[in-house]
mmCIF file of C-alpha atoms in Angstrom:
data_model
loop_
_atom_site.group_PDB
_atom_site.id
_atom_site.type_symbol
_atom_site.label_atom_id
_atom_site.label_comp_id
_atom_site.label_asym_id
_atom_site.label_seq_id
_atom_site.Cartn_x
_atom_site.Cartn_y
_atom_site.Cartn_z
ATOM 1 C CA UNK A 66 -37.215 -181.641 1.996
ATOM 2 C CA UNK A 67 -40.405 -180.759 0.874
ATOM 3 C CA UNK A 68 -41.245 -176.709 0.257
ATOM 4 C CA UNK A 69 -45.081 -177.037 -0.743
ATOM 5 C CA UNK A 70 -48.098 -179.624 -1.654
ATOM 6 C CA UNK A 71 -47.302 -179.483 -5.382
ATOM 7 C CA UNK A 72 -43.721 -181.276 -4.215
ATOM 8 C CA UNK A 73 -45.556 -183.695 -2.642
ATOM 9 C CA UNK A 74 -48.060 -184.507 -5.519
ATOM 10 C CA UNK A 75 -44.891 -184.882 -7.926
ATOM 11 C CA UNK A 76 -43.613 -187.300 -5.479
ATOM 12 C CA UNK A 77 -46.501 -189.261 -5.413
ATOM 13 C CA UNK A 78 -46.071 -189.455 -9.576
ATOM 14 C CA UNK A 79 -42.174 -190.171 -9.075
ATOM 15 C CA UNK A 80 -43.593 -193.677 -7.468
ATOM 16 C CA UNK A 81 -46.178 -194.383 -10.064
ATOM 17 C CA UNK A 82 -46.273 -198.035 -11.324
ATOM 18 C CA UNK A 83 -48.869 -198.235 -14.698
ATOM 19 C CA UNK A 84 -49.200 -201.898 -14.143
ATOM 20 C CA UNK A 85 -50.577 -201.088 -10.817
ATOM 21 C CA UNK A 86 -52.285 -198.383 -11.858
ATOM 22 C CA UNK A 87 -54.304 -200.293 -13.855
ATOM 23 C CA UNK A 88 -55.384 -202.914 -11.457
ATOM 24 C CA UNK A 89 -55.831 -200.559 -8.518
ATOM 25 C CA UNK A 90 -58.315 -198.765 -10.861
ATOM 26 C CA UNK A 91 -60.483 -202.202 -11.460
ATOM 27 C CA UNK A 92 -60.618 -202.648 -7.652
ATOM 28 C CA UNK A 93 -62.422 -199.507 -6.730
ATOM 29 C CA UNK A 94 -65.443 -198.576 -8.451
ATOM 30 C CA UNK A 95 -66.943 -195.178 -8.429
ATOM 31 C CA UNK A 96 -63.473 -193.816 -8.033
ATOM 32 C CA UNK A 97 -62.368 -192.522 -11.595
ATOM 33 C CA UNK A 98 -59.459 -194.016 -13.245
ATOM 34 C CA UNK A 99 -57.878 -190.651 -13.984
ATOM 35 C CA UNK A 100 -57.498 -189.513 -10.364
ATOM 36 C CA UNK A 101 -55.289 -192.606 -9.797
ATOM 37 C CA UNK A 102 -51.834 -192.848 -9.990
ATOM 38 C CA UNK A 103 -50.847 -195.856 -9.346
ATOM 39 C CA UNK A 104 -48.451 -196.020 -6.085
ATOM 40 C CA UNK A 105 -48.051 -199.002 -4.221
ATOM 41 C CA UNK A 106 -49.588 -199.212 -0.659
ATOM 42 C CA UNK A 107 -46.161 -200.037 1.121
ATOM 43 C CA UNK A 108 -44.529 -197.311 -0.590
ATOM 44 C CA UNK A 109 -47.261 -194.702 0.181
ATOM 45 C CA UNK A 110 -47.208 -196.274 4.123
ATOM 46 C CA UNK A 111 -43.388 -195.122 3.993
ATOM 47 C CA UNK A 112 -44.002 -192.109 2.555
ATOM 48 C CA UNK A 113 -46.367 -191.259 5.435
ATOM 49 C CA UNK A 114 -43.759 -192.080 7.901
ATOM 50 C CA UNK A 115 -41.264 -189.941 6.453
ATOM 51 C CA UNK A 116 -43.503 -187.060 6.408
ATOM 52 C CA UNK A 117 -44.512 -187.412 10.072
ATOM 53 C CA UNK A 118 -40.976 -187.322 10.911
ATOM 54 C CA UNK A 119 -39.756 -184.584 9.099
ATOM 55 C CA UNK A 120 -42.842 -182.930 9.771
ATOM 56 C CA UNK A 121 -41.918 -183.545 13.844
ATOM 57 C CA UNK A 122 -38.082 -182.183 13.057
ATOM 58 C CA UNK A 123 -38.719 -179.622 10.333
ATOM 59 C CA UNK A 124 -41.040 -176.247 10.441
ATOM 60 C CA UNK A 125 -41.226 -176.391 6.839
ATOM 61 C CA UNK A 126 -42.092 -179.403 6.896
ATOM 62 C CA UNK A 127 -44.272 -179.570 8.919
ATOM 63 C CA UNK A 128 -46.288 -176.555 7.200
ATOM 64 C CA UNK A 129 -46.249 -178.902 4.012
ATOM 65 C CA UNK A 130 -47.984 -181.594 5.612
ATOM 66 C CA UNK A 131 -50.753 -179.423 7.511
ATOM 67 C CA UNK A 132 -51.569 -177.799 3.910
ATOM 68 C CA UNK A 133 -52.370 -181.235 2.549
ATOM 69 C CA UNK A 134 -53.992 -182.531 4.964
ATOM 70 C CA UNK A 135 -56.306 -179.441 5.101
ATOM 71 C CA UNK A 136 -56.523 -179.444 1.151
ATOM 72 C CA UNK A 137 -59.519 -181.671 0.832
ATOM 73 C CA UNK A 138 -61.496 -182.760 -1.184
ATOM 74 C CA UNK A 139 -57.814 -184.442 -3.062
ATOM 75 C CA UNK A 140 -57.592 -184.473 -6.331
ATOM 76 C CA UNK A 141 -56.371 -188.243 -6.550
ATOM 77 C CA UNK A 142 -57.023 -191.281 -5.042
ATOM 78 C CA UNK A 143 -53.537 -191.961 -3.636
ATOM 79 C CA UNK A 144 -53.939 -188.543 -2.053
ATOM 80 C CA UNK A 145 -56.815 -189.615 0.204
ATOM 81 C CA UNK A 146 -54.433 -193.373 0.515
ATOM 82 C CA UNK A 147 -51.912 -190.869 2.000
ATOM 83 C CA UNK A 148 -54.001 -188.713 4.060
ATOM 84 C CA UNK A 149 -55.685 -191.951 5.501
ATOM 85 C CA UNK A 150 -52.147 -193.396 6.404
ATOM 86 C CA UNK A 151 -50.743 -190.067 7.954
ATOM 87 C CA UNK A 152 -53.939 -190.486 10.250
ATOM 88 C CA UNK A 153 -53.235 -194.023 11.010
ATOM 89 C CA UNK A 154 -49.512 -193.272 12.189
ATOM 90 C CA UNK A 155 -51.026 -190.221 14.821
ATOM 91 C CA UNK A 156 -49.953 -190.425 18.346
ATOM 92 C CA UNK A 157 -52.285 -188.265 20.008
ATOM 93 C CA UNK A 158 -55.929 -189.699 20.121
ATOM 94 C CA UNK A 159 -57.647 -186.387 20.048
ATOM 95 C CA UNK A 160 -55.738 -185.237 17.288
ATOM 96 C CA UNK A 161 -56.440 -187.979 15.187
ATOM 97 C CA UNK A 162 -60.541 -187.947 15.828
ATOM 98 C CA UNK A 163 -59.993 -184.648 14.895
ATOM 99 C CA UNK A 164 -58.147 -185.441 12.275
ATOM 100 C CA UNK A 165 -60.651 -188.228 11.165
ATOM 101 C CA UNK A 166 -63.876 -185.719 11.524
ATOM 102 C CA UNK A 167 -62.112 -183.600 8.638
ATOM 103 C CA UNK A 168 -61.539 -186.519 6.553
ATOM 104 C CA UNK A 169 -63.896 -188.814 6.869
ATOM 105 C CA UNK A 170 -66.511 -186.732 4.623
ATOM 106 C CA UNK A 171 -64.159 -186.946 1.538
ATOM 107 C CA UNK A 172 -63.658 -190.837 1.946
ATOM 108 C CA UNK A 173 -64.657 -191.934 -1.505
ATOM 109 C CA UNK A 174 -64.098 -195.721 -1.972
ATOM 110 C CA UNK A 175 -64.152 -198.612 0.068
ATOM 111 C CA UNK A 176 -60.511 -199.221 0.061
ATOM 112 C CA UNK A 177 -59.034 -195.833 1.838
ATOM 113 C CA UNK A 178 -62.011 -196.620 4.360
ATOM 114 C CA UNK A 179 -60.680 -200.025 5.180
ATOM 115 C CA UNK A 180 -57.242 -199.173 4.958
ATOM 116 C CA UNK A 181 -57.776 -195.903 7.315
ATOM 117 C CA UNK A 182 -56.755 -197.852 10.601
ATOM 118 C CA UNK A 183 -55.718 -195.605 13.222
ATOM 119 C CA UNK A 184 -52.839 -197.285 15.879
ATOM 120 C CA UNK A 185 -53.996 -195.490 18.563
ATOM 121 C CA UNK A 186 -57.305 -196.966 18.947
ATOM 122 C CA UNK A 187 -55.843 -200.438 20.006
ATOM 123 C CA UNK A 188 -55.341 -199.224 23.048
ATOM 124 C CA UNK A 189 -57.918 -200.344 25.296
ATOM 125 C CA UNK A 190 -57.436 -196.417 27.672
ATOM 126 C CA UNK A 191 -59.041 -194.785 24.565
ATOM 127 C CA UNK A 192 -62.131 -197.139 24.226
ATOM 128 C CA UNK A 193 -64.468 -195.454 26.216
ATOM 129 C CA UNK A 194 -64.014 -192.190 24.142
ATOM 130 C CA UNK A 195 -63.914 -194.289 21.047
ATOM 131 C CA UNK A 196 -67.118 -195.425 21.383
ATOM 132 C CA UNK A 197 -68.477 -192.132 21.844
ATOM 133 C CA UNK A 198 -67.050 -191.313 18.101
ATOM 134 C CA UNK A 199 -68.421 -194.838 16.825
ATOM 135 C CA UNK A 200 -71.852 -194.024 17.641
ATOM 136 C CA UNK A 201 -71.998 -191.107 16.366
ATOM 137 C CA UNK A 202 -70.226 -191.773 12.742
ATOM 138 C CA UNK A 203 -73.297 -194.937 13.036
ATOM 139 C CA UNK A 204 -75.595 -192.154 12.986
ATOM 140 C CA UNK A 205 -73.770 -190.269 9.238
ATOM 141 C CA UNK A 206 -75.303 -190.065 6.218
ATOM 142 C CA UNK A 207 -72.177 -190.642 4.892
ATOM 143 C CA UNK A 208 -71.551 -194.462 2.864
ATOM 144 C CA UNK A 209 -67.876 -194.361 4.372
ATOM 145 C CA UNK A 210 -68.405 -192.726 7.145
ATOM 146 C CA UNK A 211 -70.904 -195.246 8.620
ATOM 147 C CA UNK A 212 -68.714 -198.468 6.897
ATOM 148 C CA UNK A 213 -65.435 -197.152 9.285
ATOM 149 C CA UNK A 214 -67.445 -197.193 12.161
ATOM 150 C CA UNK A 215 -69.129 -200.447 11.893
ATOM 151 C CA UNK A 216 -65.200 -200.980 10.843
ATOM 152 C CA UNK A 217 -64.117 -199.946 14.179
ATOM 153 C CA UNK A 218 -66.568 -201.815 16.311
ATOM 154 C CA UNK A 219 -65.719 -205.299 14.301
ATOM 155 C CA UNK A 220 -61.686 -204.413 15.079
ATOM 156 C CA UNK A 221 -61.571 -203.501 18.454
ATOM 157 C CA UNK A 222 -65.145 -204.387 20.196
ATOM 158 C CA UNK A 223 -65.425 -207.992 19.560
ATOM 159 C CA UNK A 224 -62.889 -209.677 21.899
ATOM 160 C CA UNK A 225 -62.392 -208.355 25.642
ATOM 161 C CA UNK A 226 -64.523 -205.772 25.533
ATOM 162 C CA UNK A 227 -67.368 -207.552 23.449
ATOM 163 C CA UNK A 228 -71.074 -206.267 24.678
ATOM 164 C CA UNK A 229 -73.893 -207.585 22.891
ATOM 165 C CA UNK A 230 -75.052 -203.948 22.547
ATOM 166 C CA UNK A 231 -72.492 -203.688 19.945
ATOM 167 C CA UNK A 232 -74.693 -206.422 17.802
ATOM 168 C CA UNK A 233 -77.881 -204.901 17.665
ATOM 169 C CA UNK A 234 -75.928 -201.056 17.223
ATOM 170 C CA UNK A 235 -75.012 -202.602 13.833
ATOM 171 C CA UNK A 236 -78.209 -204.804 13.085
ATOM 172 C CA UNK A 237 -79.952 -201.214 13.047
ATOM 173 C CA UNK A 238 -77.974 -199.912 10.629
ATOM 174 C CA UNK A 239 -80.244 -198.779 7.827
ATOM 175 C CA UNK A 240 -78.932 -197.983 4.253
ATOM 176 C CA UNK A 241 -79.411 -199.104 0.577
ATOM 177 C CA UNK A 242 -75.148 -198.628 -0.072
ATOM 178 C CA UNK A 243 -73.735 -201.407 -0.951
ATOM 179 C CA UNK A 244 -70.503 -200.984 0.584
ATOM 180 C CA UNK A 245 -72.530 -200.320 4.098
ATOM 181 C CA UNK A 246 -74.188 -203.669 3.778
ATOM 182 C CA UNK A 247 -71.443 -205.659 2.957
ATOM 183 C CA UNK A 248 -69.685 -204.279 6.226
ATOM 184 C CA UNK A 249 -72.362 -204.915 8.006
ATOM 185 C CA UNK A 250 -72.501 -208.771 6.876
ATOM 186 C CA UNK A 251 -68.676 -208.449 7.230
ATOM 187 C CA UNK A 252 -68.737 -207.306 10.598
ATOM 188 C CA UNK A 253 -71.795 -210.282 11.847
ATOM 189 C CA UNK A 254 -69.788 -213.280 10.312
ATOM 190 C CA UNK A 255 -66.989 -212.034 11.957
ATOM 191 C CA UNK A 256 -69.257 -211.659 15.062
ATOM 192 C CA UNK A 257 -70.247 -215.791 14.526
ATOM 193 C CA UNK A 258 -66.327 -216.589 14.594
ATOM 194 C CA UNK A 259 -65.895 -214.976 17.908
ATOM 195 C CA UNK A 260 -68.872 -214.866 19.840
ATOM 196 C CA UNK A 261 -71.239 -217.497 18.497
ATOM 197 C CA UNK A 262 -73.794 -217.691 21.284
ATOM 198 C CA UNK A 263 -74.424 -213.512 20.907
ATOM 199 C CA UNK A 264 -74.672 -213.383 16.938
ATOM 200 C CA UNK A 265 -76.663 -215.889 16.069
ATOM 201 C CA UNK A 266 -79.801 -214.879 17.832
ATOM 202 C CA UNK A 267 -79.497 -212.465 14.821
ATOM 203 C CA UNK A 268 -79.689 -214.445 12.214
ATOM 204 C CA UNK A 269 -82.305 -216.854 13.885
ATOM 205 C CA UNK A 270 -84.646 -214.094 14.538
ATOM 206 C CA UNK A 271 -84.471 -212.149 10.961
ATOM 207 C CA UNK A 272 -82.799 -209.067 12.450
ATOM 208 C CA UNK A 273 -80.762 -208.020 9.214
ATOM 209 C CA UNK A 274 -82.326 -207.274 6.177
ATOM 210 C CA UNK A 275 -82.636 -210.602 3.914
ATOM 211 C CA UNK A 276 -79.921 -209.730 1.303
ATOM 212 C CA UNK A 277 -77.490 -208.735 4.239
ATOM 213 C CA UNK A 278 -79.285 -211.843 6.242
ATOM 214 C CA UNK A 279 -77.702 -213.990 3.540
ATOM 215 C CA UNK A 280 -74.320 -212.662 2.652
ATOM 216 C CA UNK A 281 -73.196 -212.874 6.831
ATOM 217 C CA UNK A 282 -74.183 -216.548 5.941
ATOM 218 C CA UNK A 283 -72.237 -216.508 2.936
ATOM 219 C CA UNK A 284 -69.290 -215.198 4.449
ATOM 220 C CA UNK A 285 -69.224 -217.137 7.067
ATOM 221 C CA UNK A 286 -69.391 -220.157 5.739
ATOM 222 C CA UNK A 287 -66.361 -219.412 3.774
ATOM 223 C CA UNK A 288 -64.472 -218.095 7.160
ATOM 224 C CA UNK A 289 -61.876 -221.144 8.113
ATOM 225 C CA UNK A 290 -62.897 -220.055 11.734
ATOM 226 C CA UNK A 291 -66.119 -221.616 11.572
ATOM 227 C CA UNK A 292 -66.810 -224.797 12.381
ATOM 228 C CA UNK A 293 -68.238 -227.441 9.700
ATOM 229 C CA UNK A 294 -70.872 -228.229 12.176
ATOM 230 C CA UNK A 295 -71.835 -224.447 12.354
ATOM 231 C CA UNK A 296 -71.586 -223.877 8.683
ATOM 232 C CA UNK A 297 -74.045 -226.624 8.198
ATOM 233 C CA UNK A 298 -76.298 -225.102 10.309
ATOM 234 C CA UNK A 299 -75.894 -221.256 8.736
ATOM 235 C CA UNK A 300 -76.915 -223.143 5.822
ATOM 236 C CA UNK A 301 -80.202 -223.837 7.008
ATOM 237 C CA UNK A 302 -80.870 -220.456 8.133
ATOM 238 C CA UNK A 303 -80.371 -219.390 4.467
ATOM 239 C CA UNK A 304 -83.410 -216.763 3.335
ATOM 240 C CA UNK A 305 -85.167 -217.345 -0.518
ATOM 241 C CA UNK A 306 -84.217 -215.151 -2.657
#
């Protein structure tokens, strides 16, 4: 059993792998080198669950994992890979928004953003309340803030309960971040795969800034879940650099 946050940091060094450390560190830029340990993500996903349960049997416990999830901003990256996976594993939707509206200021890199994937928002009940959430994390400042909710929308809004609203919510997405433009391309190829007809209108009529115009084209055309035919045609639609 853990008795404070300190236990838990040692923990997190207990499971340190150099060799990992050293490639994690290549994969996220902007996030120092020093601040990561080097954990592996299916060994930090356990470690979540374990906390969650003792935290659900166990006072102390419990305690332990409210004082590091209120202990922001973390000192290391696997901290925040933690903090994002604790989220992901909450049962209760409004305490994981709430838990979100904490955290989501101190996401630093694009992989705890992508990798912060809460269960309870596949259920279709919470949608409605979702959205509300969605649109206004569109609306941050924030690189990662505004890259999870485009995240969100791509996830759960583009099968069943696909409105072409959705589309032009993330074509007017505004920002010079690199990681916010390559969600948004991310999130309009994946828009071609599934609804075609909706998303291309997009890319026929110039609606995304060029350099985002071109990567959705890019990406797409490298998506197995486009057709040859339509990947010819994306190819046309190409913008000069």
């Amino acid at each position: 059993m853990l008795a404070s946050k300190n236990d838990l940091i040692q923990l997190l060094f207990s499971s340190q792998d150099s060799a990992y450390r050293a490639f994690q560190s290549k994969l996220v830029p902007g996030v120092a080198p020093d601040s990561v340990i080097g954990v592996r993500t299916p060994v930090i996903k356990s470690l979540a669950k374990t906390l969650l349960k003792e935290a659900a049997e166990n006072e102390k416990s419990a305690s332990v994992v409210k004082d590091f999830l209120g202990d922001l901003p973390h000192e290391y990256f696997d901290e925040n890979q933690l903090h994002a996976f604790i989220i992901a594993d909450e049962k209760d939707f409004d305490s994981c928004i709430a838990a979100l509206e904490k955290f989501l200021p101190y996401v630093d890199n694009w992989a705890t953003c992508d990798q912060l994937s809460p269960k309870i928002f596949k259920k279709q009940k919470n949608h409605e309340s979702l959205l509300l959430f969605i649109n206004k994390w569109l609306e941050s400042t924030h690189t990662y803030t505004v890259r999870f909710a485009i995240k969100l929308l791509m996830q759960h809004f583009l099968d069943d309960e696909f409105d072409s609203e959705y589309l032009t919510k993330v074509a007017s997405v505004r920002s010079e971040a690199y990681y916010v433009k390559m969600m948004v391309a991310w999130y309009f190829a994946t828009a071609l795969a599934k609804q075609w007809d909706s998303a291309l209108p997009f890319l026929e009529n110039k609606r995304l800034e060029k350099w985002t115009h071109n990567k959705t084209i890019q990406k797409a055309i490298e998506s197995f879940r486009i057709t040859g035919e339509q990947k010819e045609l994306l190819k046309k639609m190409k913008l000069p650099s």
